[in-house]
Structure formats: structure tokens, C-alpha cells
Amino acid sequence: MDFTPTEEQDAVRELAARIFGDLATPERLAAAGTGSDAGLWKALCAAGLPGAVEETGLLGLVLLLEEQGRTTAQVPLAASCVYGILAVARHGTEEQRARLLPGLRDGTTVVTGALPATGGVAVREGRLGGAVDWVPWLRDATHVLVPDAERGLWLVRTEDAARIEPVELTAPWSAGRLMLDGTAGERLGTGPGAYEDVLAAARVAFAGLQAGVCAGSLARAVEYTSVREQFGRPLSTHQAVQLRAADAHMDTEAIRVTAYEAAWRLDEGLDATEAALTAAWWASEAGKRVVHTGQHLHGGMGADLDHPVHRHFLWGRQLDAYLGCGTELLAELGDLLAKGDLS
């Protein structure tokens, strides 16, 4: 395994870091409220970052999402890249790729996903019925990738949905409740394993996003404790603070390296079910520890709902819930182990 970024991946990451650093400021994020930043999304697409994922692969996307997570930028980058660009590129027909990928590259088409499958959507003669309680970035999306009860994947235009109701989550993800009633869907990926591949890629991508969220939370805590004094010296010189920060750093590195490994395996065409679950477990279980630490090390300032570190706390907890929470992921991994399905 070699996780060393290619020159192209490095260039894309550096460009993303500059754009997020310039535009995803605390003031601008506060002004966006619970919605997405349309101007930031336009800037990312104009720079060609979503489209670059086709060349840089899932590992390249993980590197991009780390930069997004550091600033908690409110754009549907993770969803549209993993449920849109990568899903269509890997499992779409030649006609679907020609029709959908140009819009996904320039941001005029935004796809989100109602994954994992909940068994709440049924299909009959290409028509879908049922409801999904909440889908991230649904209010920004032009299409949503919906799995049916048999784990077939269907691409549905949001304008064709019976109804979409806004849902406010812990983090400002422009989520919505999706209701389908005889809604037309377009099958994506008729071959075996399409659902499992997209789900694994999504888990890895959102684990990468969590790595960035944790890194950003820890960086803010380090900066704060280096200047905040107690008993005549900076908080960062106290052993208890150093130990908490060191533990958070190790957790963040564990999230990052497991996400890198899983992304590399998927890019190389290797079985990544175990690796994706492992990355998701670390992102869920360790991620919430890190964002709690980041807020705790800010002391009383961490209780301020308007402080930037609180955004990292909200994102970390939301990603924990979205990935399935540590115990659920561990149970799924245990089931695979019991069946002898692990490589």
C-alpha cells in the first residue's frame, strides 16, 4: 500500500485548501444559516474540483473532503461526488455517463443519496413508493440515489418526488424528508454489487470528511490553549491538556489512515468491505471523542453556540449518526466475520 498522493491529487488538495480557507470563513458560514453556500459551491465547480474526482479517484476525494471538514464548509461536495460522479462513472451505462457527468462536473446537477437502504422504498414497474425520513443535502439536489428493498439503485429527479419536506439536523446539511408515490426512477447499476460498492465508497468518503472535521477542531483547540493563560502560564503547558490533545491527535490519525487504506483498496479494485466498515467505525467512535475534546479544551468558550469550534462539534456528532454509530458498524463487521465473508 502506498498512500502518497500523486502530483495531481496534491494540486487538487492545495487548490481546495485555498478556496475553503478564503471563502468558508466563520462569518460567511454564520450568514449562510442552515443552508448551503451557493457562492462557495459555484467557486469549487468553476475550479473543476468535483470533476477532478474522476481522475483522482476515491482517495483524491477523501483528500478534498478533509479540507472541507477543516472549515465545515456548507456545500454538497461529499454527496454529489460519491453518490453522483463516482456512482455514475462506475456503474452507469455509457449513455448515462454521457448525459449525467457533464452536469455533475460543473455543479448544475447535484446528486445526493438515501443510503444505506432502510427497506422503506418499494419498486413496481420502474415506479418507486415509500419514504426516507431524512436525506442529507436533499434540498440542494437535482437527483437522489435511492436503494429499493432489494438493494437495487434508482436515480430519481427531486422534482418528480411526491413531496420533499425540510428537515433540520444537528449539522446544517440542507436535509429533507423524501416521499415517493409512484415516482419514476432510472435504474443505475444493473450488475451485482453496485449497492455494496456505492455504500462502501460513501462510508469512506464521509470518514474522510470526519478526519477533516476532527483536524479542524483540534487545530482550534491547540491555538486557543496556546494563548489562554491559567495560573500565569498557557493552558497548553498543563500536562492534562497535553494528554487530551495527544489522544485526540492519535484518534484523528486513526480516522485518516483507515480512510486512506479503504479508499486505496476501492481505487485498486480490491475488496474493501472490511476496510470501509473499519474506517466508518473509527470516524464514528473516535470522531465524537475528538470533537468533544476540542470543545472541552475551550473551557467556557466551548459552550458558546456561536464559537467556530461548536460547528466542528455539531458536524462530528452528525457524522457519527450518519455513518451508523459505532455499535451498529461493529455489529455489521461482526456479522461478516461470523459468516467468514472477510478477505
Short mmCIF file of N, CA and C in Angstrom, two decimals, residues 137-301:
data_model
loop_
_atom_site.label_atom_id
_atom_site.label_comp_id
_atom_site.label_asym_id
_atom_site.label_seq_id
_atom_site.Cartn_x
_atom_site.Cartn_y
_atom_site.Cartn_z
N TRP A 137 -28.50 17.01 2.27
CA TRP A 137 -28.40 17.90 1.11
C TRP A 137 -29.51 17.66 0.09
N LEU A 138 -30.63 17.14 0.53
CA LEU A 138 -31.72 16.87 -0.40
C LEU A 138 -32.29 18.17 -0.96
N ARG A 139 -32.28 19.22 -0.16
CA ARG A 139 -32.83 20.50 -0.63
C ARG A 139 -31.96 21.16 -1.70
N ASP A 140 -30.72 20.72 -1.81
CA ASP A 140 -29.82 21.25 -2.85
C ASP A 140 -29.80 20.38 -4.09
N ALA A 141 -30.32 19.17 -4.00
CA ALA A 141 -30.11 18.16 -5.03
C ALA A 141 -31.10 18.28 -6.19
N THR A 142 -30.62 17.94 -7.38
CA THR A 142 -31.50 17.79 -8.54
C THR A 142 -31.91 16.32 -8.70
N HIS A 143 -31.09 15.41 -8.14
CA HIS A 143 -31.36 13.97 -8.20
C HIS A 143 -31.01 13.34 -6.87
N VAL A 144 -31.64 12.22 -6.58
CA VAL A 144 -31.32 11.47 -5.37
C VAL A 144 -31.19 9.99 -5.75
N LEU A 145 -30.14 9.35 -5.24
CA LEU A 145 -29.91 7.93 -5.48
C LEU A 145 -30.62 7.15 -4.38
N VAL A 146 -31.59 6.34 -4.78
CA VAL A 146 -32.46 5.66 -3.83
C VAL A 146 -32.31 4.14 -3.98
N PRO A 147 -32.00 3.43 -2.91
CA PRO A 147 -31.98 1.97 -2.97
C PRO A 147 -33.37 1.40 -2.66
N ASP A 148 -33.77 0.36 -3.38
CA ASP A 148 -35.04 -0.28 -3.07
C ASP A 148 -34.83 -1.39 -2.04
N ALA A 149 -35.88 -2.10 -1.71
CA ALA A 149 -35.80 -3.14 -0.68
C ALA A 149 -34.87 -4.27 -1.08
N GLU A 150 -34.65 -4.45 -2.38
CA GLU A 150 -33.75 -5.50 -2.87
C GLU A 150 -32.35 -4.97 -3.13
N ARG A 151 -32.09 -3.75 -2.70
CA ARG A 151 -30.80 -3.09 -2.85
C ARG A 151 -30.44 -2.79 -4.30
N GLY A 152 -31.46 -2.58 -5.11
CA GLY A 152 -31.23 -2.03 -6.43
C GLY A 152 -31.15 -0.51 -6.32
N LEU A 153 -30.37 0.12 -7.17
CA LEU A 153 -30.17 1.57 -7.11
C LEU A 153 -30.98 2.27 -8.19
N TRP A 154 -31.67 3.32 -7.78
CA TRP A 154 -32.51 4.09 -8.69
C TRP A 154 -32.19 5.57 -8.56
N LEU A 155 -32.03 6.21 -9.70
CA LEU A 155 -31.77 7.65 -9.72
C LEU A 155 -33.10 8.36 -9.98
N VAL A 156 -33.49 9.20 -9.02
CA VAL A 156 -34.79 9.87 -9.08
C VAL A 156 -34.57 11.38 -9.13
N ARG A 157 -35.28 12.05 -10.02
CA ARG A 157 -35.23 13.51 -10.04
C ARG A 157 -36.04 14.05 -8.87
N THR A 158 -35.46 14.99 -8.14
CA THR A 158 -36.15 15.51 -6.96
C THR A 158 -37.44 16.23 -7.34
N GLU A 159 -37.49 16.80 -8.53
CA GLU A 159 -38.71 17.50 -8.94
C GLU A 159 -39.85 16.52 -9.20
N ASP A 160 -39.53 15.23 -9.36
CA ASP A 160 -40.57 14.22 -9.59
C ASP A 160 -41.07 13.60 -8.29
N ALA A 161 -40.39 13.88 -7.17
CA ALA A 161 -40.80 13.30 -5.89
C ALA A 161 -42.19 13.78 -5.51
N ALA A 162 -42.94 12.94 -4.80
CA ALA A 162 -44.27 13.33 -4.36
C ALA A 162 -44.21 14.55 -3.46
N ARG A 163 -43.20 14.56 -2.58
CA ARG A 163 -43.03 15.71 -1.69
C ARG A 163 -41.66 15.65 -1.05
N ILE A 164 -41.10 16.82 -0.77
CA ILE A 164 -39.86 16.95 -0.02
C ILE A 164 -40.09 17.95 1.10
N GLU A 165 -39.90 17.50 2.31
CA GLU A 165 -40.09 18.37 3.48
C GLU A 165 -38.74 18.70 4.10
N PRO A 166 -38.48 19.97 4.39
CA PRO A 166 -37.21 20.33 5.03
C PRO A 166 -37.06 19.66 6.39
N VAL A 167 -35.87 19.21 6.69
CA VAL A 167 -35.55 18.61 7.98
C VAL A 167 -34.26 19.25 8.49
N GLU A 168 -34.29 19.74 9.71
CA GLU A 168 -33.09 20.33 10.30
C GLU A 168 -32.38 19.27 11.14
N LEU A 169 -31.12 19.06 10.85
CA LEU A 169 -30.31 18.07 11.54
C LEU A 169 -29.41 18.76 12.56
N THR A 170 -28.57 17.96 13.21
CA THR A 170 -27.60 18.52 14.14
C THR A 170 -26.66 19.47 13.42
N ALA A 171 -26.21 19.08 12.22
CA ALA A 171 -25.35 19.92 11.39
C ALA A 171 -26.18 20.52 10.26
N PRO A 172 -25.75 21.66 9.71
CA PRO A 172 -26.52 22.32 8.65
C PRO A 172 -26.30 21.69 7.29
N TRP A 173 -26.96 20.57 7.05
CA TRP A 173 -26.74 19.80 5.83
C TRP A 173 -27.87 19.93 4.82
N SER A 174 -28.72 20.93 4.92
CA SER A 174 -29.81 21.13 3.96
C SER A 174 -30.59 19.85 3.70
N ALA A 175 -30.90 19.14 4.76
CA ALA A 175 -31.53 17.82 4.63
C ALA A 175 -33.03 17.95 4.37
N GLY A 176 -33.62 16.84 3.95
CA GLY A 176 -35.05 16.82 3.72
C GLY A 176 -35.62 15.42 3.84
N ARG A 177 -36.91 15.34 4.07
CA ARG A 177 -37.63 14.06 4.08
C ARG A 177 -38.13 13.80 2.67
N LEU A 178 -37.82 12.62 2.15
CA LEU A 178 -38.16 12.27 0.77
C LEU A 178 -39.37 11.36 0.76
N MET A 179 -40.42 11.77 0.02
CA MET A 179 -41.61 10.96 -0.11
C MET A 179 -41.87 10.65 -1.58
N LEU A 180 -42.03 9.37 -1.86
CA LEU A 180 -42.24 8.90 -3.23
C LEU A 180 -43.59 8.20 -3.32
N ASP A 181 -44.30 8.44 -4.42
CA ASP A 181 -45.61 7.82 -4.61
C ASP A 181 -45.79 7.56 -6.11
N GLY A 182 -45.35 6.37 -6.53
CA GLY A 182 -45.39 6.05 -7.96
C GLY A 182 -44.42 6.90 -8.76
N THR A 183 -43.32 7.30 -8.14
CA THR A 183 -42.35 8.19 -8.78
C THR A 183 -41.47 7.42 -9.74
N ALA A 184 -41.27 7.96 -10.94
CA ALA A 184 -40.42 7.31 -11.93
C ALA A 184 -38.97 7.34 -11.48
N GLY A 185 -38.26 6.23 -11.69
CA GLY A 185 -36.85 6.14 -11.35
C GLY A 185 -36.06 5.55 -12.50
N GLU A 186 -34.80 5.87 -12.54
CA GLU A 186 -33.89 5.37 -13.58
C GLU A 186 -32.91 4.41 -12.92
N ARG A 187 -32.87 3.18 -13.36
CA ARG A 187 -32.01 2.18 -12.73
C ARG A 187 -30.54 2.51 -13.00
N LEU A 188 -29.74 2.42 -11.95
CA LEU A 188 -28.31 2.65 -12.06
C LEU A 188 -27.58 1.42 -11.55
N GLY A 189 -26.77 0.81 -12.39
CA GLY A 189 -26.00 -0.33 -11.94
C GLY A 189 -26.82 -1.60 -11.87
N THR A 190 -27.02 -2.25 -12.99
CA THR A 190 -27.81 -3.49 -13.01
C THR A 190 -26.98 -4.70 -12.62
N GLY A 191 -25.67 -4.56 -12.62
CA GLY A 191 -24.81 -5.68 -12.28
C GLY A 191 -24.77 -5.92 -10.78
N PRO A 192 -24.23 -7.07 -10.36
CA PRO A 192 -24.16 -7.39 -8.93
C PRO A 192 -23.15 -6.51 -8.21
N GLY A 193 -23.46 -6.17 -6.96
CA GLY A 193 -22.51 -5.45 -6.13
C GLY A 193 -22.51 -3.95 -6.25
N ALA A 194 -23.40 -3.37 -7.07
CA ALA A 194 -23.41 -1.91 -7.23
C ALA A 194 -23.75 -1.22 -5.92
N TYR A 195 -24.79 -1.71 -5.25
CA TYR A 195 -25.18 -1.09 -3.98
C TYR A 195 -24.05 -1.17 -2.96
N GLU A 196 -23.45 -2.34 -2.83
CA GLU A 196 -22.38 -2.52 -1.85
C GLU A 196 -21.18 -1.63 -2.15
N ASP A 197 -20.88 -1.46 -3.44
CA ASP A 197 -19.75 -0.62 -3.84
C ASP A 197 -20.01 0.84 -3.49
N VAL A 198 -21.21 1.32 -3.82
CA VAL A 198 -21.54 2.72 -3.54
C VAL A 198 -21.59 2.97 -2.04
N LEU A 199 -22.15 2.04 -1.28
CA LEU A 199 -22.21 2.20 0.17
C LEU A 199 -20.82 2.24 0.78
N ALA A 200 -19.94 1.34 0.33
CA ALA A 200 -18.57 1.34 0.85
C ALA A 200 -17.86 2.65 0.52
N ALA A 201 -18.03 3.13 -0.72
CA ALA A 201 -17.39 4.39 -1.11
C ALA A 201 -17.93 5.55 -0.28
N ALA A 202 -19.24 5.55 0.00
CA ALA A 202 -19.83 6.61 0.80
C ALA A 202 -19.28 6.60 2.22
N ARG A 203 -19.16 5.41 2.80
CA ARG A 203 -18.61 5.32 4.15
C ARG A 203 -17.20 5.87 4.21
N VAL A 204 -16.40 5.55 3.21
CA VAL A 204 -15.02 6.03 3.18
C VAL A 204 -14.98 7.54 2.98
N ALA A 205 -15.79 8.05 2.07
CA ALA A 205 -15.80 9.49 1.81
C ALA A 205 -16.19 10.29 3.05
N PHE A 206 -17.24 9.85 3.73
CA PHE A 206 -17.68 10.59 4.92
C PHE A 206 -16.72 10.39 6.09
N ALA A 207 -15.98 9.28 6.11
CA ALA A 207 -14.92 9.12 7.10
C ALA A 207 -13.82 10.14 6.83
N GLY A 208 -13.49 10.37 5.56
CA GLY A 208 -12.52 11.39 5.22
C GLY A 208 -12.98 12.78 5.64
N LEU A 209 -14.26 13.05 5.46
CA LEU A 209 -14.82 14.33 5.91
C LEU A 209 -14.68 14.47 7.43
N GLN A 210 -14.92 13.37 8.15
CA GLN A 210 -14.78 13.40 9.61
C GLN A 210 -13.33 13.64 10.02
N ALA A 211 -12.37 13.08 9.28
CA ALA A 211 -10.96 13.33 9.58
C ALA A 211 -10.65 14.82 9.53
N GLY A 212 -11.21 15.50 8.53
CA GLY A 212 -11.01 16.94 8.41
C GLY A 212 -11.69 17.72 9.52
N VAL A 213 -12.91 17.31 9.87
CA VAL A 213 -13.64 17.96 10.96
C VAL A 213 -12.84 17.86 12.26
N CYS A 214 -12.30 16.68 12.53
CA CYS A 214 -11.53 16.46 13.75
C CYS A 214 -10.23 17.26 13.73
N ALA A 215 -9.56 17.28 12.58
CA ALA A 215 -8.32 18.05 12.47
C ALA A 215 -8.58 19.53 12.69
N GLY A 216 -9.69 20.03 12.15
CA GLY A 216 -10.02 21.43 12.35
C GLY A 216 -10.37 21.75 13.80
N SER A 217 -11.10 20.86 14.44
CA SER A 217 -11.44 21.05 15.86
C SER A 217 -10.19 21.06 16.72
N LEU A 218 -9.29 20.12 16.47
CA LEU A 218 -8.06 20.03 17.26
C LEU A 218 -7.17 21.25 17.02
N ALA A 219 -7.08 21.71 15.77
CA ALA A 219 -6.26 22.88 15.47
C ALA A 219 -6.76 24.11 16.23
N ARG A 220 -8.08 24.26 16.30
CA ARG A 220 -8.64 25.39 17.05
C ARG A 220 -8.32 25.26 18.53
N ALA A 221 -8.39 24.03 19.06
CA ALA A 221 -8.10 23.82 20.48
C ALA A 221 -6.63 24.13 20.79
N VAL A 222 -5.73 23.71 19.91
CA VAL A 222 -4.30 23.98 20.11
C VAL A 222 -4.04 25.47 20.09
N GLU A 223 -4.65 26.17 19.13
CA GLU A 223 -4.47 27.61 19.04
C GLU A 223 -4.99 28.31 20.29
N TYR A 224 -6.16 27.89 20.75
CA TYR A 224 -6.77 28.54 21.91
C TYR A 224 -5.96 28.29 23.18
N THR A 225 -5.58 27.04 23.42
CA THR A 225 -4.87 26.72 24.67
C THR A 225 -3.44 27.27 24.67
N SER A 226 -2.92 27.66 23.51
CA SER A 226 -1.58 28.24 23.45
C SER A 226 -1.56 29.71 23.88
N VAL A 227 -2.70 30.37 23.81
CA VAL A 227 -2.75 31.79 24.17
C VAL A 227 -3.56 32.05 25.45
N ARG A 228 -4.44 31.13 25.80
CA ARG A 228 -5.26 31.30 27.02
C ARG A 228 -4.43 30.89 28.23
N GLU A 229 -4.30 31.80 29.18
CA GLU A 229 -3.47 31.54 30.34
C GLU A 229 -4.30 31.19 31.57
N GLN A 230 -3.73 30.32 32.39
CA GLN A 230 -4.31 29.97 33.68
C GLN A 230 -3.17 29.76 34.67
N PHE A 231 -3.30 30.36 35.84
CA PHE A 231 -2.24 30.30 36.86
C PHE A 231 -0.91 30.82 36.30
N GLY A 232 -1.00 31.85 35.46
CA GLY A 232 0.19 32.52 34.99
C GLY A 232 0.92 31.86 33.84
N ARG A 233 0.36 30.83 33.23
CA ARG A 233 1.01 30.20 32.08
C ARG A 233 -0.04 29.67 31.12
N PRO A 234 0.33 29.47 29.85
CA PRO A 234 -0.66 29.00 28.85
C PRO A 234 -1.25 27.64 29.24
N LEU A 235 -2.51 27.45 28.90
CA LEU A 235 -3.15 26.16 29.18
C LEU A 235 -2.42 25.00 28.52
N SER A 236 -1.80 25.27 27.39
CA SER A 236 -1.15 24.20 26.65
C SER A 236 0.06 23.62 27.38
N THR A 237 0.55 24.31 28.41
CA THR A 237 1.70 23.79 29.16
C THR A 237 1.28 22.84 30.27
N HIS A 238 -0.02 22.72 30.52
CA HIS A 238 -0.51 21.82 31.56
C HIS A 238 -0.57 20.40 31.02
N GLN A 239 -0.10 19.45 31.83
CA GLN A 239 0.00 18.08 31.37
C GLN A 239 -1.36 17.49 30.98
N ALA A 240 -2.39 17.81 31.76
CA ALA A 240 -3.71 17.25 31.46
C ALA A 240 -4.20 17.70 30.09
N VAL A 241 -3.94 18.96 29.74
CA VAL A 241 -4.33 19.48 28.43
C VAL A 241 -3.53 18.79 27.34
N GLN A 242 -2.24 18.61 27.56
CA GLN A 242 -1.39 17.96 26.57
C GLN A 242 -1.83 16.53 26.31
N LEU A 243 -2.20 15.81 27.36
CA LEU A 243 -2.62 14.42 27.19
C LEU A 243 -3.93 14.33 26.42
N ARG A 244 -4.89 15.22 26.73
CA ARG A 244 -6.16 15.21 26.00
C ARG A 244 -5.93 15.52 24.53
N ALA A 245 -5.08 16.50 24.25
CA ALA A 245 -4.79 16.87 22.86
C ALA A 245 -4.06 15.74 22.13
N ALA A 246 -3.13 15.07 22.83
CA ALA A 246 -2.39 13.97 22.22
C ALA A 246 -3.32 12.81 21.87
N ASP A 247 -4.24 12.48 22.77
CA ASP A 247 -5.21 11.42 22.48
C ASP A 247 -6.07 11.78 21.28
N ALA A 248 -6.49 13.05 21.20
CA ALA A 248 -7.32 13.50 20.07
C ALA A 248 -6.53 13.43 18.77
N HIS A 249 -5.25 13.76 18.84
CA HIS A 249 -4.41 13.67 17.64
C HIS A 249 -4.30 12.23 17.16
N MET A 250 -4.09 11.30 18.06
CA MET A 250 -3.97 9.89 17.67
C MET A 250 -5.29 9.37 17.10
N ASP A 251 -6.41 9.78 17.68
CA ASP A 251 -7.71 9.38 17.13
C ASP A 251 -7.90 9.92 15.72
N THR A 252 -7.51 11.19 15.52
CA THR A 252 -7.65 11.80 14.20
C THR A 252 -6.80 11.07 13.17
N GLU A 253 -5.58 10.70 13.55
CA GLU A 253 -4.70 9.98 12.63
C GLU A 253 -5.26 8.59 12.32
N ALA A 254 -5.90 7.95 13.29
CA ALA A 254 -6.50 6.64 13.05
C ALA A 254 -7.65 6.74 12.05
N ILE A 255 -8.46 7.80 12.16
CA ILE A 255 -9.54 8.02 11.20
C ILE A 255 -8.95 8.22 9.81
N ARG A 256 -7.91 9.05 9.74
CA ARG A 256 -7.32 9.38 8.44
C ARG A 256 -6.71 8.15 7.78
N VAL A 257 -5.90 7.39 8.49
CA VAL A 257 -5.19 6.29 7.85
C VAL A 257 -6.13 5.16 7.45
N THR A 258 -7.17 4.90 8.25
CA THR A 258 -8.12 3.86 7.85
C THR A 258 -8.95 4.29 6.65
N ALA A 259 -9.26 5.60 6.56
CA ALA A 259 -9.97 6.10 5.38
C ALA A 259 -9.09 6.01 4.14
N TYR A 260 -7.80 6.34 4.28
CA TYR A 260 -6.87 6.25 3.16
C TYR A 260 -6.76 4.80 2.67
N GLU A 261 -6.63 3.87 3.62
CA GLU A 261 -6.48 2.47 3.22
C GLU A 261 -7.72 1.98 2.46
N ALA A 262 -8.89 2.27 3.00
CA ALA A 262 -10.12 1.82 2.35
C ALA A 262 -10.28 2.46 0.97
N ALA A 263 -9.96 3.75 0.87
CA ALA A 263 -10.05 4.44 -0.43
C ALA A 263 -9.08 3.82 -1.43
N TRP A 264 -7.86 3.54 -0.99
CA TRP A 264 -6.86 2.93 -1.87
C TRP A 264 -7.34 1.57 -2.36
N ARG A 265 -7.92 0.78 -1.47
CA ARG A 265 -8.39 -0.55 -1.87
C ARG A 265 -9.50 -0.44 -2.91
N LEU A 266 -10.43 0.46 -2.71
CA LEU A 266 -11.51 0.63 -3.68
C LEU A 266 -10.98 1.13 -5.02
N ASP A 267 -10.03 2.06 -4.98
CA ASP A 267 -9.45 2.57 -6.23
C ASP A 267 -8.70 1.48 -6.98
N GLU A 268 -8.12 0.54 -6.24
CA GLU A 268 -7.35 -0.54 -6.86
C GLU A 268 -8.24 -1.72 -7.28
N GLY A 269 -9.53 -1.62 -7.03
CA GLY A 269 -10.43 -2.71 -7.41
C GLY A 269 -10.39 -3.90 -6.48
N LEU A 270 -9.87 -3.71 -5.26
CA LEU A 270 -9.78 -4.79 -4.28
C LEU A 270 -11.03 -4.80 -3.40
N ASP A 271 -11.28 -5.91 -2.74
CA ASP A 271 -12.40 -5.98 -1.80
C ASP A 271 -12.14 -5.01 -0.65
N ALA A 272 -13.11 -4.16 -0.35
CA ALA A 272 -12.91 -3.13 0.66
C ALA A 272 -14.03 -3.09 1.68
N THR A 273 -14.85 -4.13 1.74
CA THR A 273 -15.97 -4.13 2.68
C THR A 273 -15.50 -3.97 4.12
N GLU A 274 -14.53 -4.79 4.49
CA GLU A 274 -14.00 -4.72 5.84
C GLU A 274 -13.32 -3.38 6.10
N ALA A 275 -12.51 -2.93 5.15
CA ALA A 275 -11.77 -1.68 5.32
C ALA A 275 -12.71 -0.48 5.44
N ALA A 276 -13.79 -0.48 4.63
CA ALA A 276 -14.75 0.63 4.69
C ALA A 276 -15.48 0.66 6.03
N LEU A 277 -15.87 -0.51 6.52
CA LEU A 277 -16.53 -0.58 7.82
C LEU A 277 -15.58 -0.14 8.94
N THR A 278 -14.32 -0.53 8.83
CA THR A 278 -13.32 -0.13 9.83
C THR A 278 -13.13 1.38 9.84
N ALA A 279 -13.02 1.97 8.64
CA ALA A 279 -12.87 3.42 8.54
C ALA A 279 -14.09 4.14 9.11
N ALA A 280 -15.28 3.63 8.78
CA ALA A 280 -16.50 4.25 9.29
C ALA A 280 -16.59 4.13 10.81
N TRP A 281 -16.15 2.98 11.35
CA TRP A 281 -16.18 2.80 12.81
C TRP A 281 -15.26 3.79 13.50
N TRP A 282 -14.05 3.95 12.99
CA TRP A 282 -13.13 4.92 13.58
C TRP A 282 -13.69 6.34 13.47
N ALA A 283 -14.25 6.66 12.32
CA ALA A 283 -14.80 8.01 12.13
C ALA A 283 -15.95 8.27 13.09
N SER A 284 -16.77 7.25 13.31
CA SER A 284 -17.91 7.40 14.21
C SER A 284 -17.47 7.45 15.67
N GLU A 285 -16.75 6.41 16.08
CA GLU A 285 -16.42 6.25 17.50
C GLU A 285 -15.36 7.25 17.96
N ALA A 286 -14.26 7.34 17.21
CA ALA A 286 -13.19 8.26 17.60
C ALA A 286 -13.56 9.71 17.27
N GLY A 287 -14.33 9.90 16.20
CA GLY A 287 -14.70 11.25 15.80
C GLY A 287 -15.43 12.01 16.88
N LYS A 288 -16.39 11.36 17.53
CA LYS A 288 -17.13 12.07 18.57
C LYS A 288 -16.24 12.35 19.78
N ARG A 289 -15.25 11.48 20.05
CA ARG A 289 -14.32 11.77 21.14
C ARG A 289 -13.52 13.03 20.85
N VAL A 290 -13.06 13.16 19.61
CA VAL A 290 -12.21 14.29 19.25
C VAL A 290 -12.98 15.61 19.33
N VAL A 291 -14.19 15.65 18.78
CA VAL A 291 -14.92 16.92 18.80
C VAL A 291 -15.37 17.29 20.21
N HIS A 292 -15.61 16.29 21.06
CA HIS A 292 -15.89 16.59 22.47
C HIS A 292 -14.66 17.17 23.13
N THR A 293 -13.49 16.61 22.81
CA THR A 293 -12.24 17.13 23.37
C THR A 293 -11.99 18.56 22.91
N GLY A 294 -12.19 18.81 21.62
CA GLY A 294 -11.98 20.15 21.10
C GLY A 294 -12.83 21.18 21.81
N GLN A 295 -14.08 20.83 22.05
CA GLN A 295 -14.96 21.76 22.75
C GLN A 295 -14.57 21.89 24.22
N HIS A 296 -14.21 20.77 24.84
CA HIS A 296 -13.85 20.78 26.26
C HIS A 296 -12.61 21.64 26.51
N LEU A 297 -11.62 21.54 25.63
CA LEU A 297 -10.38 22.30 25.82
C LEU A 297 -10.57 23.80 25.64
N HIS A 298 -11.69 24.20 25.10
CA HIS A 298 -12.01 25.63 25.01
C HIS A 298 -12.64 26.16 26.30
N GLY A 299 -12.86 25.28 27.27
CA GLY A 299 -13.43 25.73 28.53
C GLY A 299 -14.79 26.36 28.34
N GLY A 300 -15.00 27.50 28.98
CA GLY A 300 -16.28 28.19 28.89
C GLY A 300 -16.59 28.66 27.48
N MET A 301 -15.55 28.99 26.70
CA MET A 301 -15.78 29.42 25.32
C MET A 301 -16.41 28.31 24.49
#
